[in-house]
Tab-separated table of C-alpha atoms in Angstrom:
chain	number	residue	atom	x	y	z
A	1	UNK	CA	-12.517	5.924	-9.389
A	2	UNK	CA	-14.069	9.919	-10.204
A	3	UNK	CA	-15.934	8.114	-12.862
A	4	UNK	CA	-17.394	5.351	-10.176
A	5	UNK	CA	-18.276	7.978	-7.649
A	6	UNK	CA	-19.876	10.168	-10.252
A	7	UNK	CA	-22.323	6.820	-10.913
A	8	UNK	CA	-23.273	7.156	-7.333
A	9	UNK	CA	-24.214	10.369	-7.557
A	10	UNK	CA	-21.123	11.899	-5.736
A	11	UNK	CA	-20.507	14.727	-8.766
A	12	UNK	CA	-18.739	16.642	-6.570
A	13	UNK	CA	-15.080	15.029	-6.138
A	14	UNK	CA	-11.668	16.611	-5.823
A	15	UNK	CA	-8.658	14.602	-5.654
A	16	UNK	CA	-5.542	15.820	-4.018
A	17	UNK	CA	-2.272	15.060	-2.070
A	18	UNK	CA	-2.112	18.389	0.074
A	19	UNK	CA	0.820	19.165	-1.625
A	20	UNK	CA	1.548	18.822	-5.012
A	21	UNK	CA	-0.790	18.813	-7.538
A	22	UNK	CA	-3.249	21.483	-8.719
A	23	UNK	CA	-6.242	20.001	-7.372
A	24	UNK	CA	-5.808	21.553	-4.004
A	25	UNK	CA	-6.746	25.230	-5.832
A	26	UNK	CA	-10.312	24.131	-6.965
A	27	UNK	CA	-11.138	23.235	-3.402
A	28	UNK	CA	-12.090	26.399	-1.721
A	29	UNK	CA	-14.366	28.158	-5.042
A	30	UNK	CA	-15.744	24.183	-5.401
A	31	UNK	CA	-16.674	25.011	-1.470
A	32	UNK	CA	-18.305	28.009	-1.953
A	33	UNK	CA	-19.986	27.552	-4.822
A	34	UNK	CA	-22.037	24.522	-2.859
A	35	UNK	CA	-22.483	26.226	0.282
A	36	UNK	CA	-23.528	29.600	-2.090
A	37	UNK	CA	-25.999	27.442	-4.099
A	38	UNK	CA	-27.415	25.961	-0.517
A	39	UNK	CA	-31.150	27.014	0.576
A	40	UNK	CA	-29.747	26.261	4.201
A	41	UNK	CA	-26.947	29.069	3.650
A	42	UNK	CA	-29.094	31.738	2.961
A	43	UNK	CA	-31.394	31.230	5.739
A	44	UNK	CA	-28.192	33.300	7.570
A	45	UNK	CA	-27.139	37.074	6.718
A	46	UNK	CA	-23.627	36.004	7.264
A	47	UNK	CA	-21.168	36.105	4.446
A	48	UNK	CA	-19.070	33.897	5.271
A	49	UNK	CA	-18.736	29.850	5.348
A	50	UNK	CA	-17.786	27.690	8.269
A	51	UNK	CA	-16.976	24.183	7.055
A	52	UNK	CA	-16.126	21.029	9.396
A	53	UNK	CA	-13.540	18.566	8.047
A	54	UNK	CA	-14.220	15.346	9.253
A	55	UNK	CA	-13.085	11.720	8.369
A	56	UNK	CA	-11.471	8.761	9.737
A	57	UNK	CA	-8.244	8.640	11.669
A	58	UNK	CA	-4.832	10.085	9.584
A	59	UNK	CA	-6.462	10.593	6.717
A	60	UNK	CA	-5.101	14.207	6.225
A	61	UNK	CA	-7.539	16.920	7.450
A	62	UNK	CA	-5.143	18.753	9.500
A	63	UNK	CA	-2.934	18.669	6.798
A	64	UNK	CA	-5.433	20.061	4.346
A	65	UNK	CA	-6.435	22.883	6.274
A	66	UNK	CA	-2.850	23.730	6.471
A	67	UNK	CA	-2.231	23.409	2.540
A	68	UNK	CA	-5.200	25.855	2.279
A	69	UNK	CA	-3.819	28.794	4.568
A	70	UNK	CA	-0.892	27.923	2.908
A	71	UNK	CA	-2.050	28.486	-0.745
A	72	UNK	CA	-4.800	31.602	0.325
A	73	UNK	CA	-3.400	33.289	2.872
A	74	UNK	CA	0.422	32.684	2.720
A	75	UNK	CA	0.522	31.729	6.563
A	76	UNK	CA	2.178	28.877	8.649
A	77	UNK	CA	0.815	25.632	10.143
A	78	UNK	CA	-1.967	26.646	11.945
A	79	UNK	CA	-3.169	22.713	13.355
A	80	UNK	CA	-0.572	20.174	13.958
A	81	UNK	CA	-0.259	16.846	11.997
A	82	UNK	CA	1.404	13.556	12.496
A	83	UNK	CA	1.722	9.728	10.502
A	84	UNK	CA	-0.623	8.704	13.473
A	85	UNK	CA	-3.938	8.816	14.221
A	86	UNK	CA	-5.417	10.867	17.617
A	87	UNK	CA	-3.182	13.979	17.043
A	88	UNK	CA	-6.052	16.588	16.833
A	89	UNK	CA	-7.522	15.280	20.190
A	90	UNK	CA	-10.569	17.778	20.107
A	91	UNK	CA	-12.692	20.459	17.754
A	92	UNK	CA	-10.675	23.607	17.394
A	93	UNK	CA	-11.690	26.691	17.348
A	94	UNK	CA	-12.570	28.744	13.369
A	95	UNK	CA	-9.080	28.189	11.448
A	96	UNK	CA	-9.251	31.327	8.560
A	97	UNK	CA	-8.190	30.130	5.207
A	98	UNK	CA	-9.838	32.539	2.640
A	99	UNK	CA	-10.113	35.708	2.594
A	100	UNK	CA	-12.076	36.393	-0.820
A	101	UNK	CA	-14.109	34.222	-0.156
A	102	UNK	CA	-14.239	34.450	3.901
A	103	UNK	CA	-14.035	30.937	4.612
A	104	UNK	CA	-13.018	29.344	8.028
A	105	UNK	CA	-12.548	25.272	8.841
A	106	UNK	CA	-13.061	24.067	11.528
A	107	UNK	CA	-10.213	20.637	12.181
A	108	UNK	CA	-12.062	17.702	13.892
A	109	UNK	CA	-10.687	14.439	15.771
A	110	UNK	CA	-10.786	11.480	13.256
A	111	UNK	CA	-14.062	9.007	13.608
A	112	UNK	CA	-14.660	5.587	12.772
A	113	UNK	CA	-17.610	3.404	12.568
A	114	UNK	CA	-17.965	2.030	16.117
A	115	UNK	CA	-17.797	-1.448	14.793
A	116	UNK	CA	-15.858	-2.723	12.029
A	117	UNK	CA	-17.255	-5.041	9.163
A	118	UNK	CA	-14.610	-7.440	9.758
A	119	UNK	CA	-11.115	-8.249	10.403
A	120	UNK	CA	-9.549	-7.449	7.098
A	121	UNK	CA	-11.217	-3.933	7.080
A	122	UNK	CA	-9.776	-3.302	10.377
A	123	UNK	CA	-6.311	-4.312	8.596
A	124	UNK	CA	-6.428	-2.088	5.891
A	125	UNK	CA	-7.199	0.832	8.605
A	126	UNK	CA	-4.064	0.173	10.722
A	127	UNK	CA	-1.841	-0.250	7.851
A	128	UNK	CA	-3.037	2.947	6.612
A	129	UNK	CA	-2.342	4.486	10.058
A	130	UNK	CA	-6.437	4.715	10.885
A	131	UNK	CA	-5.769	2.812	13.879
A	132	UNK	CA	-2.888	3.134	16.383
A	133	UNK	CA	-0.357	0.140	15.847
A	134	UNK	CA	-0.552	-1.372	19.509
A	135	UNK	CA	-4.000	-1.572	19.125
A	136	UNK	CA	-3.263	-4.149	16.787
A	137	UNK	CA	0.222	-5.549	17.374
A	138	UNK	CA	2.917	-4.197	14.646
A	139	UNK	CA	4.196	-8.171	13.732
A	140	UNK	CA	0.391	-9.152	12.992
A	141	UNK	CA	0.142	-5.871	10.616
A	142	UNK	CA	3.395	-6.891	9.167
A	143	UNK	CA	2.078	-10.396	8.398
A	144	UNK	CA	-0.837	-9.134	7.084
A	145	UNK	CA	1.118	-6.471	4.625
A	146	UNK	CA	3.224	-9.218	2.949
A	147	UNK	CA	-0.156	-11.181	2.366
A	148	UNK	CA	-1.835	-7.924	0.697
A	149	UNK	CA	1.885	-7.363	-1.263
A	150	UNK	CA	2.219	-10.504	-2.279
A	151	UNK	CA	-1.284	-11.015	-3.144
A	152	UNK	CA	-0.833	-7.620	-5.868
A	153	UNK	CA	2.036	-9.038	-6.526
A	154	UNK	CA	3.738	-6.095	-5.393
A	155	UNK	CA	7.407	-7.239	-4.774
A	156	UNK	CA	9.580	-4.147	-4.474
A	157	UNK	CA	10.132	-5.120	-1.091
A	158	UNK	CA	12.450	-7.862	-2.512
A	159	UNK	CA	14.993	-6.052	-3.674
A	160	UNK	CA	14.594	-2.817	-1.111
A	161	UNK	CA	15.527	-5.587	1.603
A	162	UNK	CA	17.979	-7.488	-0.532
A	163	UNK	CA	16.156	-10.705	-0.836
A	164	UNK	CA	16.713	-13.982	-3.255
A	165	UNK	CA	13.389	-13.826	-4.158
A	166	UNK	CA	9.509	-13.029	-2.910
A	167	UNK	CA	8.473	-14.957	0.465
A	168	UNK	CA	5.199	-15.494	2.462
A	169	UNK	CA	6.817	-16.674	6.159
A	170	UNK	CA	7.222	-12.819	7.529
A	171	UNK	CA	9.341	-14.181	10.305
A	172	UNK	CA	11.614	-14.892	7.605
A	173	UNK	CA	11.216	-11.798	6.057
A	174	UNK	CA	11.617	-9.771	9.633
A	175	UNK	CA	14.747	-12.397	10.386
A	176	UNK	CA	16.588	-11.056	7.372
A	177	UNK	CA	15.131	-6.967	7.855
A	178	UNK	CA	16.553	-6.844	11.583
A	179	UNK	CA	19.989	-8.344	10.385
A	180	UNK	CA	20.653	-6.874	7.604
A	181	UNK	CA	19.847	-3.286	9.428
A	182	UNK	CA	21.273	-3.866	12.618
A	183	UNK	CA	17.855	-4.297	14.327
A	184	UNK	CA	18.887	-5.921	17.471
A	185	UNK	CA	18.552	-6.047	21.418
A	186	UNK	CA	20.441	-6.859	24.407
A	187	UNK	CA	18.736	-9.605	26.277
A	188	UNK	CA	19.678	-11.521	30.146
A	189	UNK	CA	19.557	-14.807	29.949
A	190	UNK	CA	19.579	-16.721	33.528
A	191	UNK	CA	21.600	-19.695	33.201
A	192	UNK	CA	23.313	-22.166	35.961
A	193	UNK	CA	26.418	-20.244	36.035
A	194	UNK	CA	24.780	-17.090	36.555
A	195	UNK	CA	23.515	-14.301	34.194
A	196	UNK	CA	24.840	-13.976	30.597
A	197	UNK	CA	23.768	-11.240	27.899
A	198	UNK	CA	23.410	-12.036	24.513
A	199	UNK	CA	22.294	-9.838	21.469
A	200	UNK	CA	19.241	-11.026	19.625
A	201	UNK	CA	17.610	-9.761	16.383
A	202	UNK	CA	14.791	-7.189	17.499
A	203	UNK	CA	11.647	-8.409	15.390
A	204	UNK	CA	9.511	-5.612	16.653
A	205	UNK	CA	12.413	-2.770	15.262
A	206	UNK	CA	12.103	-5.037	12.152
A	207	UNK	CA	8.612	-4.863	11.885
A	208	UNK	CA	8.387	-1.388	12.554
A	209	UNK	CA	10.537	-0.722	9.742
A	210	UNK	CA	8.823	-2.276	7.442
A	211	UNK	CA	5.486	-1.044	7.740
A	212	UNK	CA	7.449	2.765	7.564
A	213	UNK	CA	8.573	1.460	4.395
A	214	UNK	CA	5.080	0.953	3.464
A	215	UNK	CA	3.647	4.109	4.726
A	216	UNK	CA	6.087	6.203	3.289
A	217	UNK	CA	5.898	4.747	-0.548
A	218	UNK	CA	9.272	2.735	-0.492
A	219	UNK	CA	7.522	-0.397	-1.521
A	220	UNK	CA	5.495	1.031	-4.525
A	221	UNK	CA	1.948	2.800	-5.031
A	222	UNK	CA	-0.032	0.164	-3.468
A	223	UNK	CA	-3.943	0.159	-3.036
A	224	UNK	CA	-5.197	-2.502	-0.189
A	225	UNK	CA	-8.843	-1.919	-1.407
C-alpha cells in the first residue's frame, strides 16, 4: 500500500494504530519538517504550527491527538473518542501536543463526500463505523458483512459462533448467534383467549453482536477494499 501511494506521489505516509507501534513517534518531526519546509509558513513570525486533523467519520483523529499528548507531553485525554461516528460534534479549540516543537491540533467533526459513489461504498463506511448504524439498518449491514467474509473467504466467524460449516442465509446465521447467546425478547401476542407472552430470538441483539465482533477484530484482519 506505502509503495502504491508513493506512485501517486503521496511520499509522505505514516502508518499507525494510535497505540502500539512506533510509527506514532515519526509523526510530529514528519509534521514539522513539512510545515518548516513550507513558503506559506514563513510568511508568519510565529514559531509554532497549528495543524487541523480532518477525515471521515471514526476514523481515529480524536484518538490520535490523544496518543500524541500522550507520547510528548505525558498528559491525559484531552478530546473524547468513541466506536461511533459524530462524537466530536464541532472544531475545538488549539489542543497542545509538543512542546519542542510547539505544535497544537486542532480535532475536527468527521466529513464525508456529500454523495456516495454507490451502494457498496456506503457499506464499507457503516461497517467501518463511518456511518451511524440506523442510518443503515444493523440486519442489512450484517447481510452485507457475511457477503464481504465469505467473499475473502474469511470464515473465522464459523467456529467463533460454533457453526457446522460457512453459510450465506444471515438469518440463519443471526438464528443460531441469538440462541446460542441468549439473544432474546419478550413479545405479547393477542390471541382469542386473551394476551399471551412468549420469548422470541432477538435478531437485532444478534446482529448487533456480530458486527461488534467485526469491529473489534474477533473475526480476523479483514480489508473490505
Amino acid at each position: 500500500v506505502l509503495e502504491h501511494l508513493k506512485q501517486q506521489g503521496c511520499s509522505h505516509v505514516v502508518f499507525t494504530d494510535c497505540q502500539r507501534d512506533a510509527n506514532i513517534k515519526k509523526i510530529v518531526p514528519l509534521v514539522a519538517k513539512l510545515v518548516d519546509s513550507s513558503p506559506r509558513y514563513h510568511r508568519a513570525e510565529s514559531t509554532e504550527y497549528s495543524i487541523l486533523v480532518i477525515g471521515v467519520p471514526n476514523v481515529g483523529k480524536s484518538s490520535l491527538i490523544n496518543s500524541l499528548r500522550r507520547l510528548h507531553l505525558k498528559k491525559g485525554k484531552a478530546t473524547a473518542v468513541g466506536g461511533e461516528p459524530g462524537i466530536t460534534k464541532a472544531v475545538l479549540t488549539r489542543i497542545q501536543v509538543c512542546e519542542k516543537p510547539l505544535m497544537y491540533l486542532v480535532d475536527t467533526p468527521g466529513v464525508l463526500p456529500p454523495k456516495l459513489g454507490d451502494v457498496e461504498t456506503g457499506m464499507k463506511l457503516a461497517l467501518c463505523g463511518g456511518i451511524r448504524d440506523h442510518l443503515v439498518g444493523q440486519d442489512i449491514m450484517a447481510d452485507y458483512l457475511l457477503y464481504a467474509l465469505n467473499k475473502r473467504q474469511h470464515f473465522r466467524y464459523v467456529q467463533r459462533y460454533g457453526l457446522a460449516q460457512a453459510c450465506d442465509d444471515i438469518e440463519s446465521l443471526l438464528s443460531h448467534v441469538a440462541l446460542t447467546q441468549g439473544k432474546t425478547q419478550k413479545m405479547k401476542v393477542l390471541t382469542g383467549t386473551g394476551n399471551v407472552n412468549v420469548t422470541m430470538l432477538n435478531y437485532q441483539a444478534a446482529a448487533y453482536e456480530f458486527l461488534r465482533d467485526f469491529r473489534a477484530g474477533l473475526l480476523g484482519r479483514v480489508t473490505l477494499d
